[in-house]
């Protein structure tokens, strides 16, 4: 009888493994994965992985299927307008090759897949930031069959979502954690033009920061492990558990997948859970699975950001040799070492060419391309015990045609070009504020429509305030609402609607299920409208009246997507991190990184916002936006104390077309990677 239960558990809980290279793909299959996820080209959230080509997958997919292993394609990035045609060609190739599912972030792309490639199963990426049953319900309208839930959820929240949804649910079970809510991180983009939403994350949360009295890695989470909760995840209706690590080598993949395979094969008896998994990662946390209160220890490790087994510090450099001070065993030839700068900026991972003992530790000989400096921390990231399989497989490759015949016409006919030039564009300004104090201050003084992004407490108080024109005031709903709080927010929306408020803004799909077709809805920036396909989906599937261009976007792409329904953020302090994780500094603190970029922390309704001291400002680019057909402009005064004099100065700067001193253009001019 126990064996039968074990087989049932294995069947009901898929083990999904990462593959960033051919060697890792084989390691995942050999170690017992039920499915493998991998990326092709640039349209995936791990652009720095080696990734695959269509030709390579034409061999590997039939091989995996011969071993009863599924292959999922990661297409989990935002697409610019000029990338849609190439994306359709790639999907056409993958459909012919026989990829089992596509993991998607961009809702416009999801709609294109549903319409033109209906044989694909569509999985909603964790980057889609789905964290409650209302969001899952909204996603189902796109033909999505599986949702990769946000990582910040508890077991009880996951179970409640599963009870209310017929979609498959996938959760991460092992690997690195992001500090920010998935799909809500702007830090890498704001500080360098490389977007985590486009696979180019520079891991800002791993950097060292300082306050007036301390320094450390204030936003760097431990690594996640749900190995001890697999039985509970299965019992709560989860379909698949996913291992993070497409940037990791085959040694990591084989070790971790083997460990989880053993646990899943003995899930009922729990006999396989005691063995350790060597993954060369950080210390482990079960994160929020067993609740938001941290009886089981902290999530943040302020002392280190690098992954691997600590070896010591670089004390001298001579050409391609680095002397490491420490008592650890010197890495052998063929093993890998990461050299992590003290700043926390991402270091390199290098194959060791040779090593020898010294008086203070040992010396490593590294490849010519290796870059390292004195005081870098060295970490061992792989050992040589695992030998990766040869890449060759004995299968007949799946033939495929390269170009999708309908691609150009689909992109061309994907929406009428709304662009207008020059004075024919109507200019309208909106002002966003985040407190009732701001609302009272500006309600009778500001001619622009107000957007209220309030806390739950302030929204409830707003219901008792006699607003001058409730039908012209826009209420902005929160980016994260737990399943526990969902019913309360549905109640708040109903109360405010009864008070005459009919205009809403949302940056997450959960509200698209709660709001009515009779409401006027604006999609906020974090619904990521970066192409015309997404514009069309928002209007046709969700009755969205208007949308905000992505805060990350640059001028050429905004111009290509110009619409009278589009609003451009033109001033504000965008949250670089929005997190459920308390940082290692108190709310209200100011922190600075090694490049002297400064930020401050705000807590609101259980979420922690990290904001830049320097705002972005496009006032001098106003005429360019108007000439491109973008006349709806949004001034965001959120996260600033109410001050009529300050607001007046900002308003006058907008009217005169002069940027605020000390501000930045974000990606508007330099472009977004």
XYZ file of C-alpha atoms in Angstrom:
673
model
C 0.000 0.000 0.000
C 2.721 2.615 0.810
C 4.353 1.991 -2.568
C 1.090 2.707 -4.339
C 0.733 6.033 -2.495
C 4.309 6.923 -3.436
C 3.608 6.297 -7.112
C 0.459 8.403 -6.909
C 2.363 11.270 -5.279
C 5.059 11.163 -7.952
C 2.467 11.155 -10.693
C 0.623 14.135 -9.272
C 3.671 16.307 -8.569
C 5.779 17.077 -11.624
C 9.490 17.783 -11.084
C 10.508 20.620 -13.415
C 14.234 21.220 -13.936
C 16.246 24.110 -15.431
C 18.526 23.837 -18.453
C 20.700 26.724 -19.577
C 22.993 24.525 -21.676
C 23.006 21.187 -23.492
C 24.994 19.623 -20.667
C 22.458 20.821 -18.084
C 19.614 19.511 -20.244
C 21.141 16.023 -20.183
C 21.852 16.311 -16.462
C 18.184 17.114 -15.793
C 16.903 14.197 -17.875
C 19.419 11.733 -16.416
C 18.626 12.808 -12.855
C 14.911 12.078 -13.190
C 13.166 15.337 -14.122
C 9.626 14.979 -15.463
C 10.030 18.154 -17.500
C 12.784 20.583 -18.475
C 12.454 24.316 -19.124
C 14.876 26.173 -21.370
C 15.208 29.308 -23.471
C 15.955 30.036 -27.118
C 17.681 33.226 -28.212
C 16.974 36.513 -26.481
C 13.292 36.157 -25.595
C 13.713 34.655 -22.138
C 14.428 35.831 -18.609
C 17.929 34.338 -18.548
C 19.470 36.020 -21.574
C 22.941 35.469 -20.091
C 22.543 31.697 -20.053
C 24.062 29.847 -22.997
C 20.519 28.919 -24.061
C 19.617 26.949 -27.160
C 19.003 27.257 -30.879
C 16.035 25.850 -32.750
C 18.366 23.360 -34.435
C 19.650 22.099 -31.084
C 16.127 21.652 -29.743
C 15.120 19.815 -32.920
C 17.334 17.020 -31.555
C 16.788 17.475 -27.822
C 12.971 17.635 -27.822
C 12.501 14.275 -29.598
C 15.180 12.823 -27.322
C 13.419 14.106 -24.184
C 10.073 12.792 -25.429
C 11.657 9.374 -25.998
C 12.512 9.452 -22.282
C 8.949 10.604 -21.371
C 10.242 14.062 -20.388
C 8.405 17.226 -21.448
C 10.122 20.390 -22.674
C 8.825 23.866 -21.836
C 10.034 26.969 -23.650
C 10.728 30.063 -21.532
C 9.348 33.034 -23.465
C 9.048 34.979 -20.230
C 10.127 38.507 -21.134
C 8.467 41.687 -22.330
C 8.505 42.288 -26.071
C 8.989 45.579 -27.835
C 6.870 46.325 -30.884
C 9.705 45.696 -33.359
C 10.350 42.255 -31.814
C 6.907 40.751 -32.390
C 7.625 39.429 -35.874
C 10.821 37.641 -34.765
C 8.930 36.209 -31.793
C 6.266 34.744 -34.075
C 8.924 33.104 -36.253
C 10.478 31.549 -33.161
C 7.138 30.252 -31.899
C 6.460 28.739 -35.335
C 9.749 26.847 -35.155
C 9.070 25.613 -31.635
C 5.570 24.436 -32.563
C 6.967 22.311 -35.394
C 9.719 20.917 -33.186
C 7.104 19.804 -30.652
C 7.842 21.869 -27.546
C 5.127 21.016 -25.011
C 4.381 24.434 -23.509
C 5.427 28.079 -23.571
C 6.044 30.028 -20.353
C 4.908 33.611 -20.983
C 5.061 36.978 -19.212
C 3.811 39.312 -21.968
C 0.004 39.101 -22.109
C 0.010 40.336 -25.705
C 2.206 37.405 -26.677
C -0.065 35.030 -24.747
C -3.007 36.191 -26.840
C -1.050 35.764 -30.080
C -0.136 32.196 -29.069
C -3.739 31.353 -28.217
C -4.954 32.674 -31.583
C -2.225 31.518 -33.971
C -0.550 28.563 -32.214
C -3.433 26.857 -30.401
C -1.541 23.546 -30.054
C 0.737 25.129 -27.467
C -0.116 24.932 -23.792
C 0.404 28.398 -22.292
C 1.917 28.721 -18.823
C 1.825 32.095 -17.061
C 5.313 32.984 -15.845
C 5.954 34.025 -12.266
C 6.890 37.351 -13.906
C 3.165 37.839 -14.531
C 2.926 38.354 -10.744
C -0.167 36.222 -10.142
C -0.630 35.852 -6.403
C -4.344 35.324 -5.730
C -7.342 33.521 -7.204
C -8.662 36.685 -8.883
C -5.407 37.061 -10.812
C -5.484 33.396 -11.818
C -9.080 33.846 -12.985
C -8.079 36.864 -15.100
C -5.197 34.924 -16.642
C -7.516 32.103 -17.682
C -9.169 34.456 -20.189
C -5.950 34.346 -22.212
C -6.165 30.590 -22.644
C -3.550 29.979 -19.966
C -3.529 26.403 -18.687
C -0.971 26.690 -15.887
C 0.097 29.499 -13.557
C 3.533 29.767 -11.987
C 2.518 31.411 -8.726
C 4.417 34.275 -7.124
C 7.133 33.006 -4.785
C 6.033 35.078 -1.781
C 3.005 32.959 -0.892
C 2.307 30.787 2.139
C 1.120 27.194 1.952
C -2.334 28.267 3.109
C -2.528 30.950 0.406
C -1.447 28.444 -2.255
C -4.053 25.969 -1.041
C -6.819 28.575 -1.075
C -5.961 29.549 -4.650
C -5.952 25.891 -5.719
C -9.428 25.339 -4.248
C -10.843 28.229 -6.292
C -9.096 27.532 -9.608
C -9.246 24.807 -12.238
C -5.872 25.816 -13.703
C -2.701 23.876 -12.965
C -0.491 25.540 -10.352
C 3.288 25.479 -10.422
C 5.533 26.729 -7.619
C 9.268 27.124 -7.182
C 10.769 24.642 -4.751
C 14.507 25.393 -4.836
C 17.016 28.061 -5.829
C 17.767 31.749 -5.634
C 15.136 34.261 -4.525
C 14.507 37.745 -5.855
C 14.025 40.424 -3.214
C 11.298 42.188 -5.180
C 7.926 40.772 -6.103
C 8.423 39.020 -9.427
C 7.592 41.284 -12.342
C 7.792 44.372 -10.124
C 11.540 45.069 -10.048
C 12.792 48.235 -11.747
C 16.154 48.449 -9.975
C 18.350 46.923 -12.671
C 16.647 48.987 -15.344
C 16.699 52.267 -13.414
C 20.373 51.928 -12.462
C 21.731 50.728 -15.777
C 19.130 50.263 -18.489
C 19.221 46.461 -18.209
C 15.764 45.184 -17.394
C 15.060 42.102 -15.313
C 11.775 41.941 -17.224
C 13.823 41.405 -20.389
C 16.293 38.876 -19.011
C 19.116 41.311 -18.234
C 18.957 41.578 -14.423
C 22.179 42.939 -12.885
C 21.173 41.713 -9.404
C 21.007 45.070 -7.656
C 19.533 43.364 -4.588
C 22.830 41.487 -4.108
C 24.892 44.687 -3.806
C 26.384 46.042 -0.627
C 24.615 49.142 0.747
C 25.394 51.444 3.634
C 23.554 53.699 6.044
C 25.033 56.298 8.386
C 25.743 53.588 10.937
C 26.071 50.248 9.125
C 26.755 48.464 5.855
C 25.743 45.128 4.435
C 23.709 43.292 1.817
C 20.408 44.678 3.087
C 18.253 43.231 0.274
C 20.012 39.920 -0.448
C 17.774 36.913 0.339
C 18.933 33.457 1.244
C 18.250 30.647 -1.216
C 14.884 28.924 -1.157
C 14.229 25.280 -0.347
C 10.778 23.722 -0.082
C 12.123 20.177 0.115
C 10.580 19.686 3.530
C 7.186 20.928 2.312
C 6.724 18.870 -0.869
C 4.108 16.640 0.725
C 2.177 19.714 1.879
C 2.404 21.299 -1.576
C 1.046 18.141 -3.182
C -1.762 17.975 -0.616
C -2.754 21.565 -1.414
C -3.232 20.867 -5.117
C 0.070 21.965 -6.666
C 0.757 20.342 -10.052
C 4.454 21.045 -10.520
C 7.481 21.981 -8.413
C 10.184 23.945 -10.164
C 13.915 24.219 -9.533
C 15.507 27.593 -10.305
C 18.916 27.649 -12.006
C 19.234 28.180 -15.760
C 22.476 30.054 -15.103
C 23.868 27.079 -13.180
C 26.048 24.279 -14.523
C 25.198 20.600 -15.056
C 26.736 19.657 -11.685
C 24.169 21.783 -9.874
C 21.296 20.536 -12.015
C 22.180 16.867 -11.583
C 22.715 17.155 -7.826
C 19.552 19.101 -7.063
C 17.256 17.199 -9.428
C 18.560 13.872 -8.093
C 17.913 14.998 -4.532
C 14.354 16.117 -5.257
C 13.668 13.011 -7.326
C 14.591 10.860 -4.328
C 12.311 12.851 -2.019
C 9.382 12.689 -4.439
C 9.822 8.968 -4.985
C 9.455 8.443 -1.223
C 7.052 11.271 -0.513
C 4.705 9.310 1.718
C 7.400 7.573 3.764
C 9.654 10.676 3.787
C 12.677 8.335 3.729
C 14.506 10.367 1.108
C 14.375 13.763 2.777
C 17.281 13.433 5.184
C 20.075 13.377 2.606
C 21.674 16.725 1.911
C 21.687 18.299 -1.560
C 25.010 19.850 -2.538
C 24.129 22.847 -4.695
C 26.918 25.300 -3.750
C 24.267 27.886 -2.975
C 23.510 30.179 -0.083
C 22.063 29.126 3.259
C 18.483 27.890 2.807
C 15.144 29.327 3.895
C 11.612 27.991 3.489
C 10.686 31.651 2.888
C 7.012 32.328 3.699
C 5.642 28.819 3.177
C 4.800 28.362 6.861
C 3.688 31.946 7.450
C 4.950 35.508 7.283
C 6.354 35.445 10.806
C 9.963 34.375 10.892
C 10.160 31.853 13.718
C 12.345 29.765 11.409
C 14.977 32.486 10.954
C 15.566 35.488 8.710
C 15.200 35.667 4.936
C 17.954 38.257 4.408
C 21.666 37.494 4.809
C 23.474 40.821 5.232
C 26.940 39.257 5.360
C 27.320 37.866 1.839
C 25.847 37.987 -1.632
C 27.865 35.381 -3.522
C 26.838 31.775 -4.059
C 29.031 28.778 -3.420
C 31.248 27.422 -0.663
C 33.409 30.267 0.733
C 37.103 29.809 -0.071
C 38.573 33.098 1.149
C 39.596 36.538 -0.050
C 41.841 37.490 -2.985
C 45.005 38.963 -1.443
C 47.140 39.378 -4.568
C 46.815 39.280 -8.342
C 49.498 38.347 -10.886
C 48.341 38.225 -14.523
C 45.762 35.398 -14.557
C 46.664 34.102 -11.108
C 44.771 34.995 -7.942
C 46.152 34.181 -4.509
C 43.387 33.294 -2.052
C 43.888 33.543 1.713
C 42.130 30.679 3.472
C 42.386 27.142 4.745
C 39.983 25.506 2.293
C 41.068 22.784 -0.100
C 42.368 24.358 -3.338
C 39.910 23.833 -6.215
C 41.074 21.268 -8.734
C 41.479 21.731 -12.463
C 38.084 21.779 -14.150
C 36.145 22.939 -11.091
C 34.502 26.365 -11.066
C 35.130 29.380 -8.849
C 33.138 32.615 -8.567
C 35.059 35.782 -7.713
C 32.611 38.217 -6.169
C 33.459 41.942 -5.793
C 32.975 43.409 -2.343
C 30.425 45.877 -3.766
C 28.025 43.050 -4.545
C 28.106 43.793 -8.273
C 27.931 40.492 -10.081
C 31.234 38.645 -10.286
C 32.462 36.101 -12.802
C 32.290 32.319 -12.658
C 35.461 30.749 -14.052
C 36.811 27.270 -14.776
C 40.002 26.602 -12.846
C 43.015 25.877 -15.051
C 45.301 25.001 -12.164
C 46.077 25.599 -8.473
C 48.815 25.158 -5.871
C 49.281 25.730 -2.155
C 50.918 28.872 -0.781
C 51.916 30.092 2.646
C 48.639 31.980 3.136
C 46.312 29.686 1.238
C 46.483 28.812 -2.446
C 46.869 30.310 -5.898
C 44.374 29.791 -8.716
C 45.234 29.981 -12.404
C 42.188 31.208 -14.322
C 41.273 31.736 -18.012
C 42.509 34.777 -19.925
C 39.070 36.370 -19.960
C 38.765 36.204 -16.153
C 38.424 39.537 -14.366
C 39.204 39.817 -10.656
C 40.726 42.159 -8.085
C 42.232 42.206 -4.623
C 39.547 41.856 -1.896
C 37.191 39.884 -4.148
C 35.607 36.969 -2.278
C 36.162 33.526 -3.802
C 33.490 30.825 -3.768
C 33.656 27.250 -5.026
C 30.622 26.766 -7.287
C 31.175 23.229 -8.560
C 33.268 20.131 -7.934
C 34.513 17.675 -10.506
C 32.674 14.597 -9.196
C 29.922 14.874 -11.818
C 30.932 14.287 -15.422
C 28.592 15.897 -17.909
C 27.318 13.627 -20.679
C 28.398 14.157 -24.253
C 26.036 16.352 -26.223
C 25.323 13.895 -29.052
C 21.991 12.038 -29.001
C 20.953 9.205 -31.245
C 17.618 10.500 -32.538
C 16.198 11.740 -35.809
C 15.865 15.533 -35.548
C 12.484 17.128 -36.072
C 12.446 19.085 -39.326
C 11.115 22.628 -39.190
C 10.602 25.653 -41.391
C 12.236 28.837 -40.202
C 9.792 31.601 -41.125
C 6.129 31.853 -40.216
C 4.283 32.948 -43.386
C 1.668 34.973 -41.508
C 4.045 36.789 -39.140
C 4.328 40.075 -41.001
C 0.610 40.389 -41.672
C -0.246 39.577 -38.037
C 2.014 42.344 -36.774
C 0.835 44.764 -39.475
C -2.858 44.103 -38.811
C -2.472 43.892 -35.039
C -4.087 47.275 -34.495
C -4.777 50.516 -36.274
C -1.951 52.982 -35.928
C -3.395 55.769 -33.782
C -0.407 58.060 -34.035
C -1.141 61.732 -34.543
C 1.429 64.446 -34.970
C 1.941 67.910 -33.646
C -0.856 70.203 -32.500
C -3.648 67.728 -33.332
C -2.696 65.714 -30.247
C -4.812 66.657 -27.237
C -2.691 67.141 -24.117
C -4.060 66.093 -20.755
C -2.268 65.862 -17.410
C -3.052 63.486 -14.535
C -1.631 63.764 -11.008
C -1.125 60.725 -8.792
C -0.950 61.092 -4.991
C -0.784 58.512 -2.223
C -2.511 59.954 0.859
C -5.737 61.613 1.899
C -3.639 64.576 3.030
C -2.497 65.079 -0.569
C -6.069 64.616 -1.789
C -7.428 67.268 0.587
C -4.603 69.619 -0.375
C -5.103 69.351 -4.145
C -8.790 68.562 -4.588
C -9.792 72.221 -4.939
C -6.434 73.552 -6.172
C -5.399 71.199 -8.979
C -7.203 71.318 -12.314
C -5.849 67.925 -13.381
C -7.739 64.701 -12.585
C -6.353 63.070 -9.436
C -5.271 59.450 -9.111
C -5.392 58.192 -5.532
C -3.019 55.355 -4.671
C -4.057 54.907 -1.044
C -3.506 52.471 1.783
C -6.389 50.223 2.798
C -7.085 52.465 5.808
C -7.224 55.604 3.647
C -9.508 53.940 1.090
C -11.983 53.124 3.843
C -11.832 56.710 5.104
C -12.310 57.984 1.551
C -15.736 56.349 1.501
C -16.818 58.817 4.201
C -15.401 61.897 2.445
C -17.741 63.870 0.251
C -15.637 64.107 -2.910
C -16.291 67.007 -5.236
C -16.391 64.849 -8.387
C -16.014 61.163 -7.513
C -16.618 60.070 -11.102
C -13.526 61.989 -12.280
C -11.233 60.777 -9.489
C -9.253 57.632 -10.309
C -8.593 55.065 -7.577
C -5.381 53.060 -7.918
C -5.525 49.555 -6.429
C -2.525 47.901 -4.705
C 0.040 45.789 -6.603
C -0.240 42.843 -4.224
C -3.329 41.512 -2.451
C -3.000 38.193 -0.657
C -5.707 35.581 -0.993
C -6.513 36.213 2.674
C -7.189 39.905 1.995
C -8.897 39.495 -1.382
C -12.470 39.439 -0.087
C -11.828 42.595 1.955
C -10.549 44.427 -1.120
C -13.555 43.266 -3.131
C -15.717 44.764 -0.363
C -13.768 48.052 -0.438
C -14.183 48.311 -4.214
C -17.936 47.733 -3.839
C -18.285 50.413 -1.148
C -16.392 52.994 -3.179
C -18.330 52.160 -6.334
C -21.561 52.784 -4.386
C -20.136 56.196 -3.381
C -19.853 57.151 -7.061
C -16.255 56.155 -7.857
C -16.209 54.460 -11.251
C -12.654 55.079 -12.481
C -9.875 52.695 -11.454
C -6.215 52.049 -12.080
C -4.488 48.690 -11.592
C -1.012 47.359 -12.143
C -1.909 43.725 -11.513
C -4.324 41.321 -13.157
C -6.202 40.503 -9.942
C -8.251 43.718 -10.212
C -9.273 42.928 -13.800
C -11.443 40.133 -12.354
C -12.882 42.273 -9.565
C -13.785 45.355 -11.616
C -16.829 45.525 -13.900
C -17.162 46.276 -17.601
C -19.099 49.404 -16.677
C -16.044 50.713 -14.773
C -13.458 52.841 -16.541
C -10.146 51.056 -16.060
C -6.598 52.274 -16.648
C -3.848 49.660 -16.812
C -0.871 50.928 -14.818
C 2.744 50.603 -15.892
C 3.326 47.218 -14.227
C 0.857 45.536 -16.578
C 3.724 46.080 -19.022
C 2.164 47.464 -22.176
C 5.260 47.473 -24.425
C 3.651 46.471 -27.734
C 0.413 46.857 -29.653
C -0.598 43.240 -29.082
C -0.791 43.946 -25.348
C -2.764 47.136 -25.981
C -5.292 45.113 -27.992
C -5.605 42.409 -25.305
C -6.203 44.932 -22.547
C -8.969 46.605 -24.515
C -10.685 43.515 -25.952
C -10.268 40.900 -23.201
C -10.434 43.141 -20.149
C -12.398 46.230 -21.278
C -9.499 48.489 -20.258
C -10.202 52.092 -21.226
C -6.594 53.368 -21.193
C -3.099 52.163 -20.348
C 0.218 53.505 -19.087
C 3.364 52.964 -21.071
C 5.960 50.967 -19.194
C 8.064 53.026 -16.808
C 11.055 51.171 -18.254
C 10.275 52.079 -21.834
C 12.305 54.267 -24.172
C 11.159 56.879 -26.684
C 11.443 54.883 -29.970
C 9.291 52.021 -28.677
C 6.758 54.399 -27.126
C 6.509 56.179 -30.469
C 5.975 52.840 -32.255
C 3.135 52.079 -29.803
C 1.618 55.579 -29.686
C -2.114 55.601 -28.965
C -4.679 58.173 -27.779
C -5.431 55.674 -25.005
C -1.841 55.685 -23.734
C -0.569 57.651 -20.729
C 3.111 58.394 -20.171
C 4.584 58.773 -16.700
C 6.511 62.025 -16.973
C 7.648 62.603 -13.390
C 7.974 60.509 -10.232
C 9.982 58.226 -7.996
C 9.304 54.712 -9.262
C 9.506 51.895 -6.703
C 12.663 50.021 -7.640
C 11.731 47.137 -5.333
C 8.265 46.206 -4.079
C 8.668 43.371 -1.602
C 6.904 41.304 1.001
C 10.331 40.758 2.611
C 11.364 43.256 5.293
C 14.816 44.598 4.347
C 17.619 44.546 6.902
C 17.076 48.267 7.571
C 14.083 49.964 9.132
C 11.398 51.723 7.068
C 12.323 55.380 6.746
C 16.015 54.540 6.366
C 18.173 56.004 3.620
C 20.684 53.631 1.994
C 23.498 54.222 -0.502
C 25.294 51.774 -2.803
C 28.973 51.712 -3.788
C 28.256 54.070 -6.712
C 26.722 56.625 -4.333
C 23.193 56.044 -5.623
C 20.797 56.788 -2.746
C 17.446 55.246 -1.876
C 14.874 55.262 0.908
C 12.519 52.634 2.319
C 8.759 53.001 2.836
C 6.372 50.431 4.342
C 2.708 50.339 3.353
C 0.078 47.656 3.967
C 2.694 44.991 4.601
C 4.783 45.799 1.517
C 8.212 47.422 1.499
C 9.020 49.946 -1.219
C 12.577 50.979 -2.118
C 12.638 54.316 -3.923
C 15.344 56.467 -5.521
C 16.167 59.808 -3.955
C 16.500 61.246 -7.474
C 13.201 61.302 -9.418
C 12.919 60.757 -13.130
C 11.609 63.700 -15.137
C 10.672 64.011 -18.817
C 9.418 67.596 -18.790
C 12.016 68.649 -21.377
C 10.927 65.730 -23.544
C 7.263 66.762 -23.441
C 7.251 68.153 -26.990
C 8.858 64.946 -28.306
C 6.122 62.871 -26.699
C 3.399 65.087 -28.121
C 4.922 64.965 -31.616
C 4.929 61.164 -31.339
C 1.213 61.182 -30.531
C 1.510 60.770 -26.749
C -0.423 63.605 -25.134
C -1.623 62.052 -21.859
C 0.978 62.783 -19.176
C 1.107 61.570 -15.589
C 2.873 63.408 -12.761
C 3.388 61.050 -9.826
C 3.719 62.697 -6.407
C 3.628 59.404 -4.504
C 6.071 58.764 -1.658
C 6.535 62.508 -1.102
C 5.139 64.391 1.900
C 2.192 66.673 0.992
C 3.550 70.138 0.217
C 1.617 72.670 -1.877
C 4.721 74.770 -2.552
C 6.636 71.735 -3.799
C 3.738 70.608 -5.998
C 3.403 74.119 -7.464
C 7.090 74.115 -8.373
C 6.728 70.733 -10.096
C 3.625 71.904 -11.952
C 5.320 75.079 -13.149
C 8.348 73.070 -14.325
C 6.026 70.865 -16.363
C 4.269 73.845 -17.903
C 7.583 75.487 -18.853
C 9.131 72.263 -20.111
C 12.094 72.402 -17.717
C 13.378 69.298 -15.977
C 13.630 69.233 -12.203
C 17.187 69.679 -10.971
C 18.911 66.417 -10.025
C 16.447 64.250 -11.947
C 17.137 61.480 -14.463
C 15.613 60.524 -17.834
C 15.402 56.843 -16.799
C 15.612 54.821 -20.078
C 13.760 57.371 -22.185
C 16.851 58.503 -24.091
C 19.549 55.865 -23.543
C 17.273 52.936 -24.440
C 16.210 49.786 -22.651
C 18.063 46.468 -22.932
